[in-house]
Amino acid sequence: MSEIQRGTTPAPGEGESVWFLGDLFEVTLASEDTGGAFSMVEETSPPQGGPPPHIHHNEAEALYVLEGEVEVLVGDRTYRAIAGSLAYYHPKGTLHTFKNIGTSPSRVLFIYSPGGFERFFLEAGEHASEGSSPPEGEPDVGRIVEIGQKYGLEIPPPPGQ
């Protein structure tokens, strides 16, 4: 049994971190830490950052804004969310995303239930060490889509394509 399962809490920065699509992801609680019940991932996004619209087929997802101002898309509706706001993408299979619409980095905390989706970020992203910067160049979209399928993630093509 890990320390987390016995009731202690991980300190900030103790989770595994990766760069993914220009954003920094830190796994704050992995599925293994919660007996598979849920996982938590913190995402730091630069202005205009955030993931493309996508659909989770295997887990529910909640987003809690820690810092900044984001625009949240759920289905065909858009909402503004500031620090302290919560968005819950329900039901599974709903198209959703968020975008940092502020002028400074945003920080959001994701909760996935059941746990396990954090493995997608760890596999698709690039290891981030303290003080590192996002990788240069264009992402390998085909690779990301392929890894996503393995985790029940669907990334529809942009409208008009």
Tab-separated table of C-alpha atoms in Angstrom:
chain	number	residue	atom	x	y	z
A	1	MET	CA	0.000	0.000	0.000
A	2	SER	CA	1.434	3.399	-0.964
A	3	GLU	CA	1.819	6.336	1.426
A	4	ILE	CA	-1.082	8.090	-0.295
A	5	GLN	CA	-3.436	5.168	0.342
A	6	ARG	CA	-2.555	5.304	4.056
A	7	GLY	CA	-3.847	8.872	4.207
A	8	THR	CA	-0.855	11.128	3.595
A	9	THR	CA	-0.936	13.676	0.819
A	10	PRO	CA	1.613	14.269	-1.943
A	11	ALA	CA	3.443	17.592	-1.837
A	12	PRO	CA	3.191	19.976	-4.824
A	13	GLY	CA	5.621	18.909	-7.528
A	14	GLU	CA	5.916	15.300	-6.313
A	15	GLY	CA	3.821	13.857	-9.148
A	16	GLU	CA	5.199	12.808	-12.507
A	17	SER	CA	5.096	15.718	-14.992
A	18	VAL	CA	4.973	15.852	-18.779
A	19	TRP	CA	4.646	18.458	-21.504
A	20	PHE	CA	1.714	17.797	-23.796
A	21	LEU	CA	0.573	20.129	-26.602
A	22	GLY	CA	2.389	23.069	-24.964
A	23	ASP	CA	0.758	22.560	-21.560
A	24	LEU	CA	2.358	21.139	-18.420
A	25	PHE	CA	0.593	18.161	-16.804
A	26	GLU	CA	1.371	16.862	-13.323
A	27	VAL	CA	-0.219	13.660	-12.060
A	28	THR	CA	-1.138	14.598	-8.483
A	29	LEU	CA	-2.906	11.293	-7.723
A	30	ALA	CA	-2.569	8.239	-9.945
A	31	SER	CA	-5.181	5.518	-10.254
A	32	GLU	CA	-2.869	3.195	-8.331
A	33	ASP	CA	-2.954	5.632	-5.391
A	34	THR	CA	-6.758	5.452	-5.101
A	35	GLY	CA	-7.384	1.772	-5.747
A	36	GLY	CA	-8.586	2.724	-9.250
A	37	ALA	CA	-11.453	4.897	-7.976
A	38	PHE	CA	-10.180	8.145	-9.522
A	39	SER	CA	-7.095	10.076	-10.560
A	40	MET	CA	-6.186	13.762	-10.431
A	41	VAL	CA	-4.101	15.723	-12.920
A	42	GLU	CA	-3.118	19.391	-12.724
A	43	GLU	CA	-2.699	21.218	-16.038
A	44	THR	CA	-0.915	24.558	-16.418
A	45	SER	CA	-1.726	26.279	-19.721
A	46	PRO	CA	-0.291	29.438	-21.261
A	47	PRO	CA	-2.675	32.115	-22.567
A	48	GLN	CA	-4.723	30.601	-25.416
A	49	GLY	CA	-3.585	27.108	-24.332
A	50	GLY	CA	-5.752	24.076	-23.671
A	51	PRO	CA	-6.600	20.786	-25.355
A	52	PRO	CA	-8.496	20.324	-28.616
A	53	PRO	CA	-12.179	19.364	-28.324
A	54	HIS	CA	-12.381	15.706	-27.354
A	55	ILE	CA	-14.596	12.944	-25.965
A	56	HIS	CA	-13.908	10.479	-23.147
A	57	HIS	CA	-15.661	7.144	-23.597
A	58	ASN	CA	-14.408	5.416	-20.427
A	59	GLU	CA	-14.485	7.960	-17.600
A	60	ALA	CA	-16.267	10.980	-16.214
A	61	GLU	CA	-14.216	14.161	-15.947
A	62	ALA	CA	-14.502	17.202	-13.704
A	63	LEU	CA	-12.433	20.365	-14.079
A	64	TYR	CA	-11.762	22.747	-11.175
A	65	VAL	CA	-10.121	26.097	-11.963
A	66	LEU	CA	-7.295	26.802	-9.506
A	67	GLU	CA	-5.935	29.963	-11.175
A	68	GLY	CA	-6.815	32.068	-14.175
A	69	GLU	CA	-9.799	32.380	-16.460
A	70	VAL	CA	-10.860	29.702	-18.919
A	71	GLU	CA	-13.603	29.187	-21.442
A	72	VAL	CA	-15.212	25.766	-21.122
A	73	LEU	CA	-17.022	24.017	-23.983
A	74	VAL	CA	-19.507	21.262	-23.051
A	75	GLY	CA	-21.422	19.872	-26.017
A	76	ASP	CA	-22.486	22.962	-27.944
A	77	ARG	CA	-22.498	25.355	-24.957
A	78	THR	CA	-19.649	27.619	-23.845
A	79	TYR	CA	-19.106	28.893	-20.300
A	80	ARG	CA	-16.626	31.280	-18.667
A	81	ALA	CA	-14.931	29.836	-15.578
A	82	ILE	CA	-12.694	31.642	-13.080
A	83	ALA	CA	-10.710	30.408	-10.074
A	84	GLY	CA	-13.057	28.407	-7.868
A	85	SER	CA	-15.317	27.309	-10.733
A	86	LEU	CA	-16.122	23.668	-11.392
A	87	ALA	CA	-17.169	22.037	-14.660
A	88	TYR	CA	-18.405	18.452	-14.845
A	89	TYR	CA	-18.561	16.865	-18.286
A	90	HIS	CA	-21.601	14.629	-18.181
A	91	PRO	CA	-22.496	12.161	-19.475
A	92	LYS	CA	-19.475	10.232	-20.726
A	93	GLY	CA	-19.231	10.708	-24.458
A	94	THR	CA	-19.870	14.473	-24.349
A	95	LEU	CA	-17.633	16.665	-26.530
A	96	HIS	CA	-15.736	19.109	-24.324
A	97	THR	CA	-12.615	21.237	-23.919
A	98	PHE	CA	-11.331	24.364	-22.262
A	99	LYS	CA	-9.154	27.274	-23.355
A	100	ASN	CA	-7.155	29.729	-21.239
A	101	ILE	CA	-8.677	33.103	-22.166
A	102	GLY	CA	-6.668	35.066	-19.594
A	103	THR	CA	-3.394	36.933	-20.012
A	104	SER	CA	-1.402	34.729	-17.619
A	105	PRO	CA	-1.056	30.957	-17.223
A	106	SER	CA	-4.101	29.098	-15.954
A	107	ARG	CA	-4.036	26.109	-13.621
A	108	VAL	CA	-6.854	23.586	-13.627
A	109	LEU	CA	-7.281	20.370	-11.690
A	110	PHE	CA	-8.902	17.422	-13.448
A	111	ILE	CA	-10.546	14.518	-11.674
A	112	TYR	CA	-11.129	11.362	-13.729
A	113	SER	CA	-13.391	8.568	-12.521
A	114	PRO	CA	-12.591	5.765	-12.702
A	115	GLY	CA	-8.863	6.435	-12.578
A	116	GLY	CA	-6.433	5.516	-15.308
A	117	PHE	CA	-6.720	8.294	-17.875
A	118	GLU	CA	-3.618	9.962	-16.423
A	119	ARG	CA	-1.649	7.222	-18.196
A	120	PHE	CA	-2.638	8.801	-21.536
A	121	PHE	CA	-0.761	12.004	-20.664
A	122	LEU	CA	2.254	10.089	-19.382
A	123	GLU	CA	2.440	8.048	-22.576
A	124	ALA	CA	1.631	10.801	-25.093
A	125	GLY	CA	3.579	13.617	-23.392
A	126	GLU	CA	7.275	14.336	-23.027
A	127	HIS	CA	8.965	14.154	-19.621
A	128	ALA	CA	9.168	17.550	-17.894
A	129	SER	CA	11.929	18.307	-15.443
A	130	GLU	CA	11.949	21.300	-13.105
A	131	GLY	CA	12.515	24.469	-15.105
A	132	SER	CA	12.094	22.777	-18.502
A	133	SER	CA	10.222	24.347	-21.405
A	134	PRO	CA	7.673	22.844	-23.788
A	135	PRO	CA	9.187	20.932	-26.703
A	136	GLU	CA	9.660	22.839	-29.953
A	137	GLY	CA	7.953	21.867	-33.213
A	138	GLU	CA	4.606	20.499	-34.262
A	139	PRO	CA	3.045	17.593	-32.338
A	140	ASP	CA	2.643	14.203	-33.998
A	141	VAL	CA	-1.162	14.279	-34.216
A	142	GLY	CA	-1.381	10.748	-35.628
A	143	ARG	CA	0.568	9.391	-32.653
A	144	ILE	CA	-1.626	11.324	-30.193
A	145	VAL	CA	-4.842	10.045	-31.798
A	146	GLU	CA	-3.502	6.470	-31.779
A	147	ILE	CA	-2.503	6.627	-28.100
A	148	GLY	CA	-5.833	8.303	-27.305
A	149	GLN	CA	-7.792	5.437	-28.848
A	150	LYS	CA	-6.020	3.062	-26.480
A	151	TYR	CA	-7.472	5.080	-23.562
A	152	GLY	CA	-10.973	5.593	-24.969
A	153	LEU	CA	-10.244	9.145	-26.105
A	154	GLU	CA	-11.741	10.463	-29.336
A	155	ILE	CA	-10.406	13.650	-30.924
A	156	PRO	CA	-12.807	14.621	-33.730
A	157	PRO	CA	-11.349	16.537	-36.671
A	158	PRO	CA	-11.920	20.308	-36.588
A	159	PRO	CA	-15.186	21.454	-38.229
A	160	GLY	CA	-14.919	21.633	-42.005
A	161	GLN	CA	-12.259	18.923	-42.309
